[in-house]
Short mmCIF file of C-alpha atoms and ligand atoms in Angstrom, two decimals:
data_model
loop_
_atom_site.label_atom_id
_atom_site.label_comp_id
_atom_site.label_asym_id
_atom_site.label_seq_id
_atom_site.Cartn_x
_atom_site.Cartn_y
_atom_site.Cartn_z
CA MET E 1 -2.45 -53.58 -45.54
CA ALA E 2 0.06 -51.68 -45.77
CA ARG E 3 1.46 -50.99 -42.05
CA VAL E 4 1.32 -47.57 -40.41
CA THR E 5 2.93 -46.30 -37.62
CA SER E 6 3.42 -43.26 -35.21
CA THR E 7 7.31 -43.35 -35.99
CA ASP E 8 5.67 -42.80 -39.80
CA GLN E 9 3.82 -39.87 -38.46
CA ARG E 10 6.72 -38.58 -36.88
CA TRP E 11 8.86 -38.73 -40.50
CA MET E 12 6.30 -37.72 -42.16
CA THR E 13 5.85 -34.62 -40.04
CA LEU E 14 9.57 -33.65 -40.53
CA ALA E 15 9.33 -34.00 -44.49
CA LEU E 16 6.36 -31.98 -44.00
CA GLU E 17 8.77 -28.98 -42.96
CA VAL E 18 11.17 -29.19 -44.70
CA GLY E 19 9.21 -29.10 -47.95
CA ARG E 20 7.49 -25.60 -46.43
CA ARG E 21 11.84 -24.93 -47.24
CA ALA E 22 10.87 -24.87 -50.81
CA ARG E 23 7.63 -23.02 -51.36
CA VAL E 24 9.65 -19.67 -51.89
CA TRP E 25 10.80 -21.07 -55.32
CA SER E 26 9.21 -24.01 -56.57
CA ALA E 27 6.39 -23.01 -58.32
CA PRO E 28 5.13 -23.60 -60.57
CA ASN E 29 6.09 -27.51 -59.52
CA PRO E 30 4.35 -28.61 -55.38
CA ALA E 31 6.18 -27.43 -52.25
CA VAL E 32 7.46 -31.30 -51.94
CA GLY E 33 9.47 -32.10 -48.82
CA CYS E 34 11.46 -35.46 -48.50
CA ALA E 35 13.23 -37.63 -45.52
CA ILE E 36 15.39 -40.49 -45.94
CA VAL E 37 15.68 -43.06 -42.59
CA ARG E 38 17.28 -46.46 -41.80
CA ASP E 39 16.86 -47.52 -38.19
CA ASP E 40 14.94 -45.03 -37.69
CA ALA E 41 18.21 -42.00 -37.83
CA LEU E 42 17.65 -39.86 -40.74
CA LEU E 43 20.17 -40.35 -43.60
CA SER E 44 19.24 -37.46 -45.23
CA SER E 45 16.51 -34.87 -46.79
CA GLY E 46 15.75 -32.49 -49.05
CA PHE E 47 12.60 -30.42 -51.21
CA THR E 48 11.87 -29.77 -54.69
CA HIS E 49 14.35 -27.10 -56.30
CA PRO E 50 13.45 -24.40 -58.93
CA VAL E 51 11.57 -25.63 -62.59
CA GLY E 52 14.42 -27.63 -64.17
CA GLN E 53 16.52 -28.88 -61.49
CA ALA E 54 16.07 -31.37 -58.53
CA HIS E 55 12.87 -33.45 -57.17
CA ALA E 56 12.47 -33.04 -53.94
CA GLU E 57 14.13 -37.07 -53.33
CA VAL E 58 16.50 -36.30 -55.78
CA HIS E 59 17.44 -33.81 -53.20
CA ALA E 60 17.52 -36.02 -50.70
CA LEU E 61 19.52 -39.00 -52.38
CA SER E 62 22.14 -36.47 -53.51
CA GLN E 63 21.93 -35.57 -49.83
CA THR E 64 23.91 -39.47 -49.10
CA PRO E 65 25.98 -41.86 -50.49
CA ASP E 66 23.53 -44.89 -49.82
CA ALA E 67 20.23 -45.63 -49.64
CA VAL E 68 19.96 -48.85 -49.60
CA GLY E 69 17.45 -50.61 -47.29
CA ALA E 70 15.64 -47.33 -46.07
CA THR E 71 12.40 -45.02 -46.18
CA VAL E 72 11.97 -42.67 -47.70
CA TYR E 73 9.31 -40.23 -46.60
CA VAL E 74 7.41 -37.98 -49.60
CA THR E 75 4.76 -35.51 -48.98
CA LEU E 76 4.06 -35.88 -52.17
CA GLU E 77 4.04 -39.28 -54.27
CA PRO E 78 6.90 -39.34 -56.01
CA CYS E 79 6.09 -38.56 -60.40
CA HIS E 80 6.59 -41.44 -62.87
CA HIS E 81 6.89 -39.14 -66.19
CA THR E 82 9.73 -37.35 -67.60
CA GLY E 83 8.98 -34.29 -67.80
CA ARG E 84 11.63 -31.57 -67.18
CA THR E 85 13.52 -33.88 -64.98
CA PRO E 86 13.72 -37.70 -64.85
CA PRO E 87 11.08 -39.55 -62.92
CA CYS E 88 11.98 -39.91 -59.35
CA VAL E 89 10.52 -43.38 -59.00
CA ASP E 90 13.74 -44.42 -61.36
CA ALA E 91 15.93 -42.69 -58.57
CA LEU E 92 14.26 -44.23 -56.06
CA ILE E 93 14.65 -47.78 -57.59
CA ASP E 94 17.91 -46.99 -58.84
CA ALA E 95 18.98 -46.07 -54.86
CA LYS E 96 17.60 -49.55 -54.25
CA VAL E 97 15.33 -47.98 -50.76
CA ALA E 98 13.15 -50.98 -49.11
CA ARG E 99 10.16 -48.37 -48.40
CA VAL E 100 8.64 -45.58 -48.90
CA VAL E 101 5.58 -43.66 -47.57
CA ILE E 102 3.86 -41.24 -49.19
CA ALA E 103 1.30 -38.65 -47.56
CA CYS E 104 -0.94 -37.69 -50.87
CA ILE E 105 -1.43 -38.83 -54.46
CA ASP E 106 -0.06 -36.53 -57.37
CA PRO E 107 -2.98 -35.42 -58.88
CA ASP E 108 -1.33 -34.18 -61.99
CA PRO E 109 -2.63 -37.07 -64.48
CA ARG E 110 0.92 -37.39 -65.52
CA VAL E 111 1.14 -38.98 -62.12
CA ALA E 112 -2.22 -40.03 -60.60
CA GLY E 113 -1.04 -43.30 -58.82
CA LYS E 114 1.12 -44.33 -61.36
CA GLY E 115 4.16 -43.57 -59.24
CA ILE E 116 2.99 -46.19 -56.96
CA GLU E 117 2.51 -48.67 -59.20
CA ARG E 118 5.36 -48.54 -60.85
CA LEU E 119 7.48 -48.41 -57.29
CA LYS E 120 5.08 -51.72 -56.32
CA ALA E 121 6.37 -53.83 -59.68
CA ALA E 122 9.82 -53.39 -58.28
CA GLY E 123 9.36 -54.74 -55.37
CA ILE E 124 8.98 -51.26 -52.96
CA GLU E 125 6.58 -51.82 -50.48
CA VAL E 126 4.39 -48.74 -50.36
CA VAL E 127 2.60 -46.79 -47.84
CA GLN E 128 0.00 -43.46 -48.98
CA GLY E 129 -1.89 -41.70 -46.41
CA VAL E 130 0.33 -40.52 -43.77
CA CYS E 131 -0.17 -36.49 -42.48
CA GLU E 132 -2.13 -37.07 -45.68
CA SER E 133 -4.51 -33.90 -44.84
CA GLU E 134 -1.54 -31.39 -43.58
CA ALA E 135 0.47 -32.32 -46.95
CA GLN E 136 -3.05 -31.65 -49.00
CA GLN E 137 -3.04 -28.37 -47.22
CA ASP E 138 0.38 -27.38 -47.53
CA LEU E 139 -0.14 -28.52 -51.06
CA ARG E 140 -3.42 -27.05 -51.99
CA GLY E 141 -2.13 -24.42 -53.98
CA PHE E 142 -1.27 -26.83 -56.77
CA PHE E 143 -3.62 -28.43 -56.16
CA LEU E 144 -6.48 -26.45 -56.93
CA ARG E 145 -4.71 -25.19 -59.80
CA LEU E 146 -4.20 -28.32 -61.09
CA GLN E 147 -8.34 -28.50 -60.44
CA ARG E 148 -9.60 -25.67 -61.54
CA GLY E 149 -7.31 -23.16 -63.38
CA TRP E 150 -5.97 -21.02 -60.56
CA GLY E 151 -4.28 -21.28 -57.39
CA ARG E 152 -5.04 -20.57 -53.63
CA VAL E 153 -5.97 -17.19 -53.65
CA THR E 154 -5.16 -15.65 -50.05
CA VAL E 155 -6.20 -12.33 -49.28
CA LYS E 156 -3.76 -10.20 -46.51
CA MET E 157 -5.40 -7.32 -44.68
CA GLY E 158 -3.91 -4.82 -42.03
CA ALA E 159 -6.88 -4.09 -39.69
CA SER E 160 -8.16 -1.87 -36.69
CA ALA E 161 -9.60 -4.12 -33.66
CA ASP E 162 -13.19 -2.94 -35.25
CA GLY E 163 -12.18 -4.31 -39.07
CA ARG E 164 -11.05 -0.87 -39.99
CA THR E 165 -7.17 -0.94 -42.72
CA ALA E 166 -7.11 3.31 -43.38
CA MET E 167 -8.43 6.59 -42.17
CA ALA E 168 -11.44 8.51 -43.97
CA SER E 169 -8.23 9.98 -45.53
CA GLY E 170 -6.70 6.82 -46.51
CA GLU E 171 -3.91 7.65 -44.24
CA SER E 172 -3.04 3.96 -43.18
CA GLN E 173 0.67 3.84 -42.22
CA TRP E 174 0.85 2.19 -39.69
CA VAL E 175 -2.58 0.27 -38.24
CA THR E 176 -0.38 -2.34 -37.25
CA GLY E 177 2.65 -3.55 -36.21
CA VAL E 178 6.58 -4.00 -37.39
CA GLY E 179 6.36 -7.24 -36.44
CA ALA E 180 2.89 -7.98 -38.58
CA ARG E 181 4.43 -5.89 -41.44
CA ALA E 182 7.69 -8.44 -41.07
CA ASP E 183 5.36 -11.90 -40.83
CA VAL E 184 3.88 -10.48 -44.40
CA GLN E 185 7.19 -10.17 -46.37
CA ALA E 186 7.73 -14.03 -45.30
CA TRP E 187 4.07 -14.45 -46.71
CA ARG E 188 4.81 -12.29 -49.90
CA ALA E 189 8.48 -14.67 -50.71
CA SER E 190 5.70 -18.04 -50.39
CA SER E 191 3.48 -16.95 -52.19
CA ASP E 192 3.96 -17.07 -56.65
CA VAL E 193 2.15 -13.59 -57.00
CA ILE E 194 1.07 -10.53 -55.30
CA VAL E 195 -2.24 -8.54 -56.67
CA THR E 196 -3.13 -5.44 -55.78
CA GLY E 197 -5.89 -3.15 -58.31
CA SER E 198 -4.71 0.88 -59.10
CA GLY E 199 -6.71 1.97 -56.58
CA THR E 200 -3.88 0.78 -53.97
CA VAL E 201 -0.94 1.57 -56.37
CA ALA E 202 -2.53 5.29 -56.41
CA ALA E 203 -2.94 5.64 -52.70
CA ASP E 204 0.23 4.05 -51.48
CA ASP E 205 2.80 3.72 -54.52
CA CYS E 206 2.84 0.42 -53.65
CA ALA E 207 6.02 -1.58 -54.71
CA LEU E 208 4.58 -5.02 -53.79
CA THR E 209 8.56 -6.41 -53.78
CA VAL E 210 9.91 -9.60 -50.83
CA ARG E 211 12.60 -7.54 -48.65
CA PRO E 212 14.22 -9.32 -46.51
CA CYS E 213 13.83 -8.86 -43.17
CA ASP E 214 13.77 -9.96 -39.37
CA ASN E 215 10.76 -13.28 -39.33
CA ARG E 216 10.84 -16.55 -38.63
CA PHE E 217 12.58 -17.43 -41.95
CA ASP E 218 15.88 -17.85 -41.67
CA GLY E 219 19.39 -16.70 -43.77
CA ASP E 220 18.91 -19.29 -46.17
CA ASP E 221 14.84 -19.27 -46.37
CA TRP E 222 15.52 -15.10 -47.36
CA SER E 223 18.70 -16.63 -50.43
CA ARG E 224 16.15 -19.18 -51.63
CA ALA E 225 13.49 -16.32 -52.18
CA LEU E 226 15.31 -14.19 -53.40
CA THR E 227 16.48 -16.28 -56.27
CA ALA E 228 12.61 -16.35 -57.20
CA PRO E 229 11.06 -13.24 -56.61
CA SER E 230 7.19 -13.49 -56.53
CA LEU E 231 5.52 -12.06 -59.98
CA ARG E 232 3.72 -8.78 -59.02
CA ALA E 233 0.08 -7.76 -60.47
CA VAL E 234 -1.86 -4.95 -60.56
CA ILE E 235 -5.23 -5.05 -61.80
CA ASP E 236 -6.27 -1.97 -63.18
CA SER E 237 -9.06 -1.43 -65.66
CA ARG E 238 -8.89 1.76 -67.06
CA GLY E 239 -5.24 1.95 -67.70
CA VAL E 240 -3.57 4.22 -65.41
CA THR E 241 -0.61 3.07 -63.44
CA PRO E 242 1.67 5.90 -63.58
CA PRO E 243 4.59 5.19 -65.66
CA LEU E 244 6.87 5.89 -62.83
CA ALA E 245 4.98 3.72 -59.75
CA ASN E 246 7.50 2.15 -57.70
CA VAL E 247 5.28 -1.73 -58.95
CA VAL E 248 6.63 -1.46 -62.46
CA SER E 249 10.05 0.02 -61.13
CA GLY E 250 13.39 -2.53 -60.85
CA ASP E 251 13.24 -5.56 -62.75
CA VAL E 252 10.66 -8.15 -60.83
CA PRO E 253 8.23 -8.64 -64.10
CA THR E 254 4.49 -7.44 -63.33
CA LEU E 255 1.27 -7.97 -64.92
CA ILE E 256 -0.92 -5.29 -65.78
CA PHE E 257 -4.22 -6.44 -66.33
CA THR E 258 -6.70 -3.88 -68.36
CA GLU E 259 -9.75 -4.58 -70.34
CA ASP E 260 -9.46 -5.31 -73.63
CA ALA E 261 -9.43 -1.84 -75.34
CA THR E 262 -7.44 -0.23 -72.78
CA SER E 263 -3.94 0.64 -73.86
CA LEU E 264 -1.44 1.66 -71.23
CA ASP E 265 0.33 4.58 -70.64
CA VAL E 266 3.13 2.90 -67.87
CA ALA E 267 5.97 2.23 -70.35
CA MET E 268 6.60 -0.94 -71.27
CA SER E 269 10.06 -1.43 -69.72
CA SER E 270 11.18 -5.19 -70.40
CA ASN E 271 9.75 -6.15 -66.90
CA VAL E 272 5.77 -4.71 -67.94
CA THR E 273 3.65 -7.11 -69.24
CA GLN E 274 0.15 -6.15 -70.21
CA VAL E 275 -3.13 -8.72 -70.69
CA LYS E 276 -5.98 -8.04 -71.70
CA VAL E 277 -9.25 -9.28 -70.16
CA PRO E 278 -13.25 -8.81 -70.66
CA THR E 279 -14.99 -7.04 -68.46
CA ASP E 280 -18.15 -8.74 -66.73
CA ASP E 281 -20.22 -5.93 -64.50
CA GLY E 282 -18.42 -4.23 -62.37
CA GLY E 283 -15.49 -4.22 -63.72
CA LEU E 284 -13.03 -6.70 -65.30
CA ASP E 285 -13.41 -10.79 -64.96
CA LEU E 286 -11.52 -12.28 -61.98
CA ARG E 287 -12.35 -15.23 -63.31
CA GLN E 288 -9.88 -14.68 -66.40
CA ILE E 289 -7.49 -13.09 -64.33
CA LEU E 290 -7.36 -15.73 -62.13
CA LEU E 291 -6.53 -18.32 -65.26
CA ALA E 292 -4.32 -16.04 -66.75
CA LEU E 293 -2.02 -16.00 -63.49
CA GLY E 294 -2.73 -20.17 -63.41
CA GLU E 295 -1.52 -20.16 -67.02
CA ARG E 296 1.69 -18.58 -65.34
CA GLY E 297 2.23 -21.94 -62.90
CA ALA E 298 1.25 -19.14 -59.97
CA ASN E 299 -0.34 -21.60 -56.74
CA GLU E 300 -0.04 -19.12 -54.48
CA ILE E 301 -1.99 -15.87 -54.77
CA LEU E 302 -1.44 -13.22 -52.36
CA ILE E 303 -3.83 -9.97 -52.66
CA GLU E 304 -2.95 -6.84 -50.97
CA ALA E 305 -5.65 -4.97 -52.21
CA GLY E 306 -8.35 -1.89 -50.59
CA PRO E 307 -12.33 -2.32 -50.39
CA THR E 308 -13.05 -2.85 -53.90
CA LEU E 309 -10.81 -5.74 -55.15
CA VAL E 310 -11.51 -6.92 -52.33
CA GLY E 311 -14.70 -6.48 -52.06
CA ALA E 312 -15.22 -8.09 -55.37
CA LEU E 313 -12.98 -11.25 -55.22
CA GLU E 314 -15.87 -11.31 -52.07
CA ARG E 315 -18.88 -11.49 -53.73
CA GLN E 316 -17.97 -14.08 -55.92
CA ASN E 317 -16.94 -16.02 -53.28
CA LEU E 318 -13.05 -15.92 -54.99
CA ILE E 319 -11.20 -15.94 -51.37
CA ASP E 320 -9.71 -19.76 -50.08
CA GLN E 321 -7.97 -18.40 -47.40
CA TRP E 322 -8.36 -14.66 -45.23
CA LEU E 323 -4.57 -13.48 -43.50
CA ILE E 324 -5.99 -10.56 -41.48
CA TYR E 325 -3.41 -8.73 -38.94
CA MET E 326 -5.68 -7.43 -35.90
CA ALA E 327 -4.35 -4.08 -34.34
CA PRO E 328 -5.08 -3.36 -30.81
CA VAL E 329 -6.39 0.19 -32.16
CA MET E 330 -10.25 1.37 -33.20
CA LEU E 331 -10.41 3.54 -36.27
CA GLY E 332 -14.04 4.73 -36.26
CA PRO E 333 -17.17 4.37 -37.93
CA ASP E 334 -15.40 6.68 -40.83
CA ALA E 335 -12.61 5.34 -41.33
CA ARG E 336 -12.32 2.32 -44.16
CA PRO E 337 -13.67 -0.78 -43.82
CA LEU E 338 -11.89 -4.07 -44.72
CA HIS E 339 -13.88 -4.44 -48.38
CA SER E 340 -16.93 -3.72 -50.06
CA ALA E 341 -19.37 -6.63 -50.76
CA HIS E 342 -22.85 -6.13 -49.65
CA PHE E 343 -25.03 -8.66 -48.10
CA SER E 344 -28.61 -8.11 -47.57
CA SER E 345 -28.84 -10.60 -44.35
CA LEU E 346 -26.61 -12.56 -42.44
CA ALA E 347 -27.97 -15.70 -44.33
CA HIS E 348 -26.36 -14.43 -47.34
CA ALA E 349 -22.82 -13.40 -45.50
CA HIS E 350 -20.12 -16.33 -46.14
CA ARG E 351 -19.33 -18.12 -43.18
CA TYR E 352 -15.32 -18.58 -42.26
CA ALA E 353 -13.29 -21.24 -40.15
CA ILE E 354 -10.91 -19.11 -38.23
CA VAL E 355 -7.87 -22.15 -38.43
CA SER E 356 -5.10 -20.38 -36.44
CA HIS E 357 -4.89 -17.14 -34.61
CA ASP E 358 -1.57 -16.19 -33.21
CA MET E 359 -0.17 -13.09 -31.48
CA ILE E 360 2.63 -11.23 -34.07
CA GLY E 361 4.10 -8.57 -31.88
CA ASP E 362 1.80 -6.70 -30.63
CA ASP E 363 -1.42 -7.73 -33.33
CA LEU E 364 -3.47 -10.68 -34.07
CA ARG E 365 -2.88 -12.93 -36.91
CA ILE E 366 -5.75 -14.46 -38.17
CA ILE E 367 -6.35 -17.46 -40.76
CA MET E 368 -9.64 -18.26 -41.83
CA ARG E 369 -10.79 -20.71 -44.64
CA PRO E 370 -14.54 -20.92 -46.16
CA ALA E 371 -16.19 -22.92 -43.74
CA THR E 372 -17.75 -24.93 -45.59
CA GLY E 373 -14.88 -26.01 -47.31
CA ASP E 374 -11.39 -27.33 -46.60
C1 AOF M 1 8.10 -35.86 -57.12
N1 AOF M 1 8.75 -34.23 -56.25
O1 AOF M 1 9.95 -32.52 -55.64
C2 AOF M 1 7.95 -32.72 -57.11
C3 AOF M 1 7.25 -33.13 -57.98
O2 AOF M 1 8.12 -30.84 -65.04
P1 AOF M 1 8.90 -31.72 -63.77
O3 AOF M 1 9.78 -32.94 -64.67
O4 AOF M 1 9.70 -30.91 -63.00
O5 AOF M 1 8.00 -32.15 -63.11
C4 AOF M 1 7.03 -31.88 -62.26
C5 AOF M 1 5.51 -32.33 -62.35
O6 AOF M 1 5.92 -32.73 -61.13
C6 AOF M 1 4.36 -32.05 -61.61
O7 AOF M 1 3.28 -30.98 -61.75
C7 AOF M 1 4.49 -32.65 -59.95
O8 AOF M 1 3.30 -33.57 -60.65
C8 AOF M 1 5.40 -33.38 -59.94
N2 AOF M 1 5.75 -32.63 -58.70
N3 AOF M 1 7.01 -34.68 -57.91
O9 AOF M 1 8.48 -36.61 -57.38
C9 AOF M 1 8.83 -33.04 -56.00
N4 AOF M 1 7.94 -31.32 -57.06
ZN1 ZN M 2 9.94 -36.38 -59.23
#
């Protein structure tokens, strides 16, 4: 039986923290963290770099002159395959490390346990399952994409305490405060695609870009984020996105999802790609859209949209996570709702569990996930 100690948990917690730095640029790869330790002292740490560059283990090994006899903490099983980079297991074996502690197994079929076998065959002690549930939650978008073809769907909403997002006129600037809006920028940067609907584009002319601001990110986080801007996507069945809309301006790539037969009005500048998808009853087939985002390597999908699109996602049970900023204001019954889904009875309504609640400036940030899922 492998030895798991509280020391292992402490160092794995550090590896998890380091791995989170990679969220802004690792897609399609998972944001993995690694800590190399000898005699209970940190030699170096590392995290996944953009696709084709160093994996977490290789980055960490490059930061220490030697790792002979060390214990390596890594949030995902080291890779065993030659993909766009050589296998991490070979780098660990060559470095003569003594022990590798892993949080979770890599579901990529090219790895899936083979990395662990390879390390053991080389005489390295392997411990698996330390902080496993935390790592699975951090890497959830990647895991979901491998299992079902699309990543984690997070819906962001700014709402009043009575659950309204805008006045009946559409006026919504600003329901939530400056702190909440700055926090959203960190979520945008940590997502691989930001999705909206054509209604929101028409109402707000949102740019959906990631803009550095004063929030939980430091300067290094922002410089990494800016090297890998999140993709933008508009769900626009009728192809009505205006050619001069902010969401299609600039260099950041934008996908516009339209119905098969629709041609796009928007000038096809080099950053805009039209993706044709079939309709199902009531609108574009949302699963097809999510699959198309999965094919483009999006692990984390952030939806910032109005009640129609969010209601359609909710009705079809496609929401993995709600990110709600609740402002201490009452907008009244004529103001716009969070989403348009109707349920005939309480029993049909979707139940969520609140997994975190934090004050961000004057607003309350609530994160909810399906009560039955994990
Ligand atoms: C690791 N450490 O930091 C990450 C891993 O195409 P490649 O060569 O970049 O390989 C991508 C796969 O490697 C990815 O699907 C996942 O299985 C694994 N990611 N593995 O050892 C890391 N990010
Ligand atoms: Zn690797």
